[in-house]
């Protein structure tokens, strides 16, 4: 990988891995017309250079007992962020936390088994500032691959 730039083969490999992270090296090699060891080196380089951050299973939260998905807007004052960040990193029900612009400074995506547990968590969050919660009824576009 020269100058940290992706060539067409790297882009194809990333696309295939996004679609199915369990695809075999042999199958990728056949599709990009390289040997399996050459594909392995390319994947290692993509990992090393940060294009690929890891390999994950996409799990069904409902099957695991998490029936409530919500987005929580939270207004955290700048002086409280130093205390807030370590706290929120330890909250296992928070699957994503973003610092954002607008009326609120944080946007959290959370999963909980019940609304009671969500309500309790929101009560804890409110020590950092006001909240606005949106409970998800359904999702028409699931998380998808990044177009390359």
PDB file of N, CA and C in Angstrom, residues 81-143:
ATOM      1  N   UNK A  81     -17.572  17.237  31.083  1.00  0.00           N
ATOM      2  CA  UNK A  81     -17.161  16.193  30.140  1.00  0.00           C
ATOM      3  C   UNK A  81     -16.039  15.321  30.688  1.00  0.00           C
ATOM      4  N   UNK A  82     -15.130  15.885  31.447  1.00  0.00           N
ATOM      5  CA  UNK A  82     -14.027  15.106  32.002  1.00  0.00           C
ATOM      6  C   UNK A  82     -14.528  13.989  32.923  1.00  0.00           C
ATOM      7  N   UNK A  83     -15.603  14.247  33.643  1.00  0.00           N
ATOM      8  CA  UNK A  83     -16.217  13.227  34.505  1.00  0.00           C
ATOM      9  C   UNK A  83     -17.159  12.321  33.706  1.00  0.00           C
ATOM     10  N   UNK A  84     -17.825  12.900  32.705  1.00  0.00           N
ATOM     11  CA  UNK A  84     -18.828  12.161  31.932  1.00  0.00           C
ATOM     12  C   UNK A  84     -18.217  11.059  31.066  1.00  0.00           C
ATOM     13  N   UNK A  85     -17.132  11.349  30.358  1.00  0.00           N
ATOM     14  CA  UNK A  85     -16.566  10.374  29.422  1.00  0.00           C
ATOM     15  C   UNK A  85     -16.198   9.044  30.071  1.00  0.00           C
ATOM     16  N   UNK A  86     -15.479   9.026  31.194  1.00  0.00           N
ATOM     17  CA  UNK A  86     -15.183   7.727  31.831  1.00  0.00           C
ATOM     18  C   UNK A  86     -16.461   7.002  32.288  1.00  0.00           C
ATOM     19  N   UNK A  87     -17.434   7.781  32.785  1.00  0.00           N
ATOM     20  CA  UNK A  87     -18.698   7.186  33.225  1.00  0.00           C
ATOM     21  C   UNK A  87     -19.400   6.481  32.062  1.00  0.00           C
ATOM     22  N   UNK A  88     -19.547   7.178  30.943  1.00  0.00           N
ATOM     23  CA  UNK A  88     -20.331   6.643  29.828  1.00  0.00           C
ATOM     24  C   UNK A  88     -19.621   5.471  29.158  1.00  0.00           C
ATOM     25  N   UNK A  89     -18.288   5.464  29.176  1.00  0.00           N
ATOM     26  CA  UNK A  89     -17.535   4.339  28.606  1.00  0.00           C
ATOM     27  C   UNK A  89     -17.790   3.044  29.376  1.00  0.00           C
ATOM     28  N   UNK A  90     -18.141   3.157  30.643  1.00  0.00           N
ATOM     29  CA  UNK A  90     -18.404   1.984  31.481  1.00  0.00           C
ATOM     30  C   UNK A  90     -19.852   1.504  31.406  1.00  0.00           C
ATOM     31  N   UNK A  91     -20.719   2.275  30.773  1.00  0.00           N
ATOM     32  CA  UNK A  91     -22.141   1.901  30.661  1.00  0.00           C
ATOM     33  C   UNK A  91     -22.318   0.912  29.516  1.00  0.00           C
ATOM     34  N   UNK A  92     -22.512  -0.348  29.850  1.00  0.00           N
ATOM     35  CA  UNK A  92     -22.554  -1.414  28.842  1.00  0.00           C
ATOM     36  C   UNK A  92     -23.777  -1.348  27.936  1.00  0.00           C
ATOM     37  N   UNK A  93     -24.835  -0.686  28.375  1.00  0.00           N
ATOM     38  CA  UNK A  93     -26.025  -0.581  27.534  1.00  0.00           C
ATOM     39  C   UNK A  93     -25.898   0.522  26.488  1.00  0.00           C
ATOM     40  N   UNK A  94     -24.866   1.354  26.613  1.00  0.00           N
ATOM     41  CA  UNK A  94     -24.602   2.398  25.624  1.00  0.00           C
ATOM     42  C   UNK A  94     -23.772   1.762  24.518  1.00  0.00           C
ATOM     43  N   UNK A  95     -24.361   1.664  23.318  1.00  0.00           N
ATOM     44  CA  UNK A  95     -23.625   1.038  22.219  1.00  0.00           C
ATOM     45  C   UNK A  95     -22.914   2.069  21.343  1.00  0.00           C
ATOM     46  N   UNK A  96     -23.289   3.346  21.514  1.00  0.00           N
ATOM     47  CA  UNK A  96     -22.564   4.411  20.817  1.00  0.00           C
ATOM     48  C   UNK A  96     -22.846   5.724  21.523  1.00  0.00           C
ATOM     49  N   UNK A  97     -21.825   6.558  21.602  1.00  0.00           N
ATOM     50  CA  UNK A  97     -21.969   7.899  22.182  1.00  0.00           C
ATOM     51  C   UNK A  97     -21.190   8.865  21.311  1.00  0.00           C
ATOM     52  N   UNK A  98     -21.874   9.869  20.812  1.00  0.00           N
ATOM     53  CA  UNK A  98     -21.265  10.850  19.917  1.00  0.00           C
ATOM     54  C   UNK A  98     -21.388  12.244  20.504  1.00  0.00           C
ATOM     55  N   UNK A  99     -20.326  13.022  20.402  1.00  0.00           N
ATOM     56  CA  UNK A  99     -20.355  14.440  20.739  1.00  0.00           C
ATOM     57  C   UNK A  99     -20.860  15.155  19.484  1.00  0.00           C
ATOM     58  N   UNK A 100     -21.956  15.919  19.616  1.00  0.00           N
ATOM     59  CA  UNK A 100     -22.618  16.484  18.441  1.00  0.00           C
ATOM     60  C   UNK A 100     -22.848  17.984  18.601  1.00  0.00           C
ATOM     61  N   UNK A 101     -23.244  18.611  17.500  1.00  0.00           N
ATOM     62  CA  UNK A 101     -23.621  20.019  17.519  1.00  0.00           C
ATOM     63  C   UNK A 101     -25.124  20.121  17.757  1.00  0.00           C
ATOM     64  N   UNK A 102     -25.592  21.315  18.063  1.00  0.00           N
ATOM     65  CA  UNK A 102     -27.022  21.533  18.232  1.00  0.00           C
ATOM     66  C   UNK A 102     -27.388  21.844  19.667  1.00  0.00           C
ATOM     67  N   UNK A 103     -28.649  21.656  19.997  1.00  0.00           N
ATOM     68  CA  UNK A 103     -29.157  21.977  21.332  1.00  0.00           C
ATOM     69  C   UNK A 103     -28.599  21.059  22.413  1.00  0.00           C
ATOM     70  N   UNK A 104     -28.200  19.867  22.037  1.00  0.00           N
ATOM     71  CA  UNK A 104     -27.626  18.897  22.967  1.00  0.00           C
ATOM     72  C   UNK A 104     -26.184  18.625  22.546  1.00  0.00           C
ATOM     73  N   UNK A 105     -25.350  18.227  23.487  1.00  0.00           N
ATOM     74  CA  UNK A 105     -23.942  18.015  23.150  1.00  0.00           C
ATOM     75  C   UNK A 105     -23.604  16.548  22.920  1.00  0.00           C
ATOM     76  N   UNK A 106     -24.456  15.633  23.384  1.00  0.00           N
ATOM     77  CA  UNK A 106     -24.191  14.208  23.233  1.00  0.00           C
ATOM     78  C   UNK A 106     -25.407  13.510  22.630  1.00  0.00           C
ATOM     79  N   UNK A 107     -25.126  12.516  21.803  1.00  0.00           N
ATOM     80  CA  UNK A 107     -26.174  11.652  21.268  1.00  0.00           C
ATOM     81  C   UNK A 107     -25.771  10.223  21.577  1.00  0.00           C
ATOM     82  N   UNK A 108     -26.590   9.553  22.370  1.00  0.00           N
ATOM     83  CA  UNK A 108     -26.308   8.186  22.792  1.00  0.00           C
ATOM     84  C   UNK A 108     -27.278   7.230  22.127  1.00  0.00           C
ATOM     85  N   UNK A 109     -26.766   6.086  21.698  1.00  0.00           N
ATOM     86  CA  UNK A 109     -27.608   4.988  21.241  1.00  0.00           C
ATOM     87  C   UNK A 109     -27.514   3.918  22.321  1.00  0.00           C
ATOM     88  N   UNK A 110     -28.676   3.478  22.815  1.00  0.00           N
ATOM     89  CA  UNK A 110     -28.701   2.536  23.930  1.00  0.00           C
ATOM     90  C   UNK A 110     -29.635   1.370  23.638  1.00  0.00           C
ATOM     91  N   UNK A 111     -29.360   0.252  24.304  1.00  0.00           N
ATOM     92  CA  UNK A 111     -30.219  -0.932  24.241  1.00  0.00           C
ATOM     93  C   UNK A 111     -30.525  -1.365  25.674  1.00  0.00           C
ATOM     94  N   UNK A 112     -31.802  -1.652  25.940  1.00  0.00           N
ATOM     95  CA  UNK A 112     -32.223  -2.104  27.268  1.00  0.00           C
ATOM     96  C   UNK A 112     -33.281  -3.198  27.135  1.00  0.00           C
ATOM     97  N   UNK A 113     -33.345  -4.083  28.122  1.00  0.00           N
ATOM     98  CA  UNK A 113     -34.383  -5.116  28.106  1.00  0.00           C
ATOM     99  C   UNK A 113     -35.786  -4.545  28.316  1.00  0.00           C
ATOM    100  N   UNK A 114     -35.898  -3.439  29.067  1.00  0.00           N
ATOM    101  CA  UNK A 114     -37.227  -2.908  29.378  1.00  0.00           C
ATOM    102  C   UNK A 114     -37.193  -1.381  29.480  1.00  0.00           C
ATOM    103  N   UNK A 115     -38.391  -0.791  29.409  1.00  0.00           N
ATOM    104  CA  UNK A 115     -38.492   0.656  29.567  1.00  0.00           C
ATOM    105  C   UNK A 115     -38.174   1.064  31.006  1.00  0.00           C
ATOM    106  N   UNK A 116     -38.447   0.187  31.969  1.00  0.00           N
ATOM    107  CA  UNK A 116     -38.101   0.493  33.365  1.00  0.00           C
ATOM    108  C   UNK A 116     -36.598   0.709  33.515  1.00  0.00           C
ATOM    109  N   UNK A 117     -35.799  -0.173  32.911  1.00  0.00           N
ATOM    110  CA  UNK A 117     -34.341  -0.040  32.995  1.00  0.00           C
ATOM    111  C   UNK A 117     -33.853   1.181  32.225  1.00  0.00           C
ATOM    112  N   UNK A 118     -34.478   1.470  31.100  1.00  0.00           N
ATOM    113  CA  UNK A 118     -34.148   2.686  30.347  1.00  0.00           C
ATOM    114  C   UNK A 118     -34.448   3.913  31.199  1.00  0.00           C
ATOM    115  N   UNK A 119     -35.601   3.927  31.845  1.00  0.00           N
ATOM    116  CA  UNK A 119     -36.006   5.049  32.691  1.00  0.00           C
ATOM    117  C   UNK A 119     -35.012   5.262  33.832  1.00  0.00           C
ATOM    118  N   UNK A 120     -34.556   4.190  34.440  1.00  0.00           N
ATOM    119  CA  UNK A 120     -33.583   4.286  35.523  1.00  0.00           C
ATOM    120  C   UNK A 120     -32.268   4.883  35.015  1.00  0.00           C
ATOM    121  N   UNK A 121     -31.836   4.431  33.830  1.00  0.00           N
ATOM    122  CA  UNK A 121     -30.604   4.952  33.242  1.00  0.00           C
ATOM    123  C   UNK A 121     -30.722   6.439  32.942  1.00  0.00           C
ATOM    124  N   UNK A 122     -31.865   6.857  32.396  1.00  0.00           N
ATOM    125  CA  UNK A 122     -32.074   8.277  32.085  1.00  0.00           C
ATOM    126  C   UNK A 122     -31.998   9.101  33.369  1.00  0.00           C
ATOM    127  N   UNK A 123     -32.561   8.578  34.443  1.00  0.00           N
ATOM    128  CA  UNK A 123     -32.463   9.261  35.731  1.00  0.00           C
ATOM    129  C   UNK A 123     -31.023   9.463  36.160  1.00  0.00           C
ATOM    130  N   UNK A 124     -30.177   8.451  35.951  1.00  0.00           N
ATOM    131  CA  UNK A 124     -28.751   8.570  36.280  1.00  0.00           C
ATOM    132  C   UNK A 124     -28.065   9.600  35.379  1.00  0.00           C
ATOM    133  N   UNK A 125     -28.423   9.584  34.091  1.00  0.00           N
ATOM    134  CA  UNK A 125     -27.812  10.517  33.132  1.00  0.00           C
ATOM    135  C   UNK A 125     -28.101  11.969  33.462  1.00  0.00           C
ATOM    136  N   UNK A 126     -29.267  12.212  34.037  1.00  0.00           N
ATOM    137  CA  UNK A 126     -29.700  13.592  34.246  1.00  0.00           C
ATOM    138  C   UNK A 126     -28.843  14.346  35.260  1.00  0.00           C
ATOM    139  N   UNK A 127     -27.947  13.650  35.949  1.00  0.00           N
ATOM    140  CA  UNK A 127     -27.007  14.385  36.812  1.00  0.00           C
ATOM    141  C   UNK A 127     -26.008  15.174  35.959  1.00  0.00           C
ATOM    142  N   UNK A 128     -25.882  14.810  34.668  1.00  0.00           N
ATOM    143  CA  UNK A 128     -24.969  15.513  33.753  1.00  0.00           C
ATOM    144  C   UNK A 128     -25.665  16.595  32.951  1.00  0.00           C
ATOM    145  N   UNK A 129     -26.999  16.587  32.917  1.00  0.00           N
ATOM    146  CA  UNK A 129     -27.723  17.612  32.170  1.00  0.00           C
ATOM    147  C   UNK A 129     -29.079  17.113  31.703  1.00  0.00           C
ATOM    148  N   UNK A 130     -29.769  17.977  31.002  1.00  0.00           N
ATOM    149  CA  UNK A 130     -31.116  17.621  30.543  1.00  0.00           C
ATOM    150  C   UNK A 130     -31.032  16.609  29.410  1.00  0.00           C
ATOM    151  N   UNK A 131     -32.082  15.810  29.292  1.00  0.00           N
ATOM    152  CA  UNK A 131     -32.127  14.762  28.276  1.00  0.00           C
ATOM    153  C   UNK A 131     -33.387  14.875  27.435  1.00  0.00           C
ATOM    154  N   UNK A 132     -33.317  14.259  26.275  1.00  0.00           N
ATOM    155  CA  UNK A 132     -34.483  14.084  25.401  1.00  0.00           C
ATOM    156  C   UNK A 132     -34.321  12.694  24.804  1.00  0.00           C
ATOM    157  N   UNK A 133     -35.316  11.841  25.017  1.00  0.00           N
ATOM    158  CA  UNK A 133     -35.208  10.440  24.625  1.00  0.00           C
ATOM    159  C   UNK A 133     -36.168  10.108  23.499  1.00  0.00           C
ATOM    160  N   UNK A 134     -35.661   9.361  22.526  1.00  0.00           N
ATOM    161  CA  UNK A 134     -36.463   8.869  21.406  1.00  0.00           C
ATOM    162  C   UNK A 134     -36.383   7.340  21.423  1.00  0.00           C
ATOM    163  N   UNK A 135     -37.523   6.677  21.631  1.00  0.00           N
ATOM    164  CA  UNK A 135     -37.554   5.215  21.612  1.00  0.00           C
ATOM    165  C   UNK A 135     -37.852   4.770  20.191  1.00  0.00           C
ATOM    166  N   UNK A 136     -37.102   3.804  19.706  1.00  0.00           N
ATOM    167  CA  UNK A 136     -37.231   3.321  18.328  1.00  0.00           C
ATOM    168  C   UNK A 136     -38.359   2.291  18.251  1.00  0.00           C
ATOM    169  N   UNK A 137     -39.302   2.512  17.348  1.00  0.00           N
ATOM    170  CA  UNK A 137     -40.366   1.534  17.087  1.00  0.00           C
ATOM    171  C   UNK A 137     -39.924   0.513  16.046  1.00  0.00           C
ATOM    172  N   UNK A 138     -39.285   1.008  14.988  1.00  0.00           N
ATOM    173  CA  UNK A 138     -38.810   0.109  13.934  1.00  0.00           C
ATOM    174  C   UNK A 138     -37.667   0.800  13.199  1.00  0.00           C
ATOM    175  N   UNK A 139     -36.924   0.009  12.431  1.00  0.00           N
ATOM    176  CA  UNK A 139     -35.783   0.523  11.679  1.00  0.00           C
ATOM    177  C   UNK A 139     -35.973   0.163  10.216  1.00  0.00           C
ATOM    178  N   UNK A 140     -36.054   1.179   9.352  1.00  0.00           N
ATOM    179  CA  UNK A 140     -36.272   0.914   7.928  1.00  0.00           C
ATOM    180  C   UNK A 140     -34.957   0.776   7.165  1.00  0.00           C
ATOM    181  N   UNK A 141     -33.855   1.271   7.716  1.00  0.00           N
ATOM    182  CA  UNK A 141     -32.539   1.107   7.111  1.00  0.00           C
ATOM    183  C   UNK A 141     -31.595   0.707   8.236  1.00  0.00           C
ATOM    184  N   UNK A 142     -31.175  -0.560   8.212  1.00  0.00           N
ATOM    185  CA  UNK A 142     -30.211  -1.034   9.194  1.00  0.00           C
ATOM    186  C   UNK A 142     -28.825  -0.497   8.884  1.00  0.00           C
ATOM    187  N   UNK A 143     -27.925  -0.677   9.869  1.00  0.00           N
ATOM    188  CA  UNK A 143     -26.519  -0.303   9.641  1.00  0.00           C
ATOM    189  C   UNK A 143     -26.051  -0.968   8.348  1.00  0.00           C
TER     190      UNK A 143
END
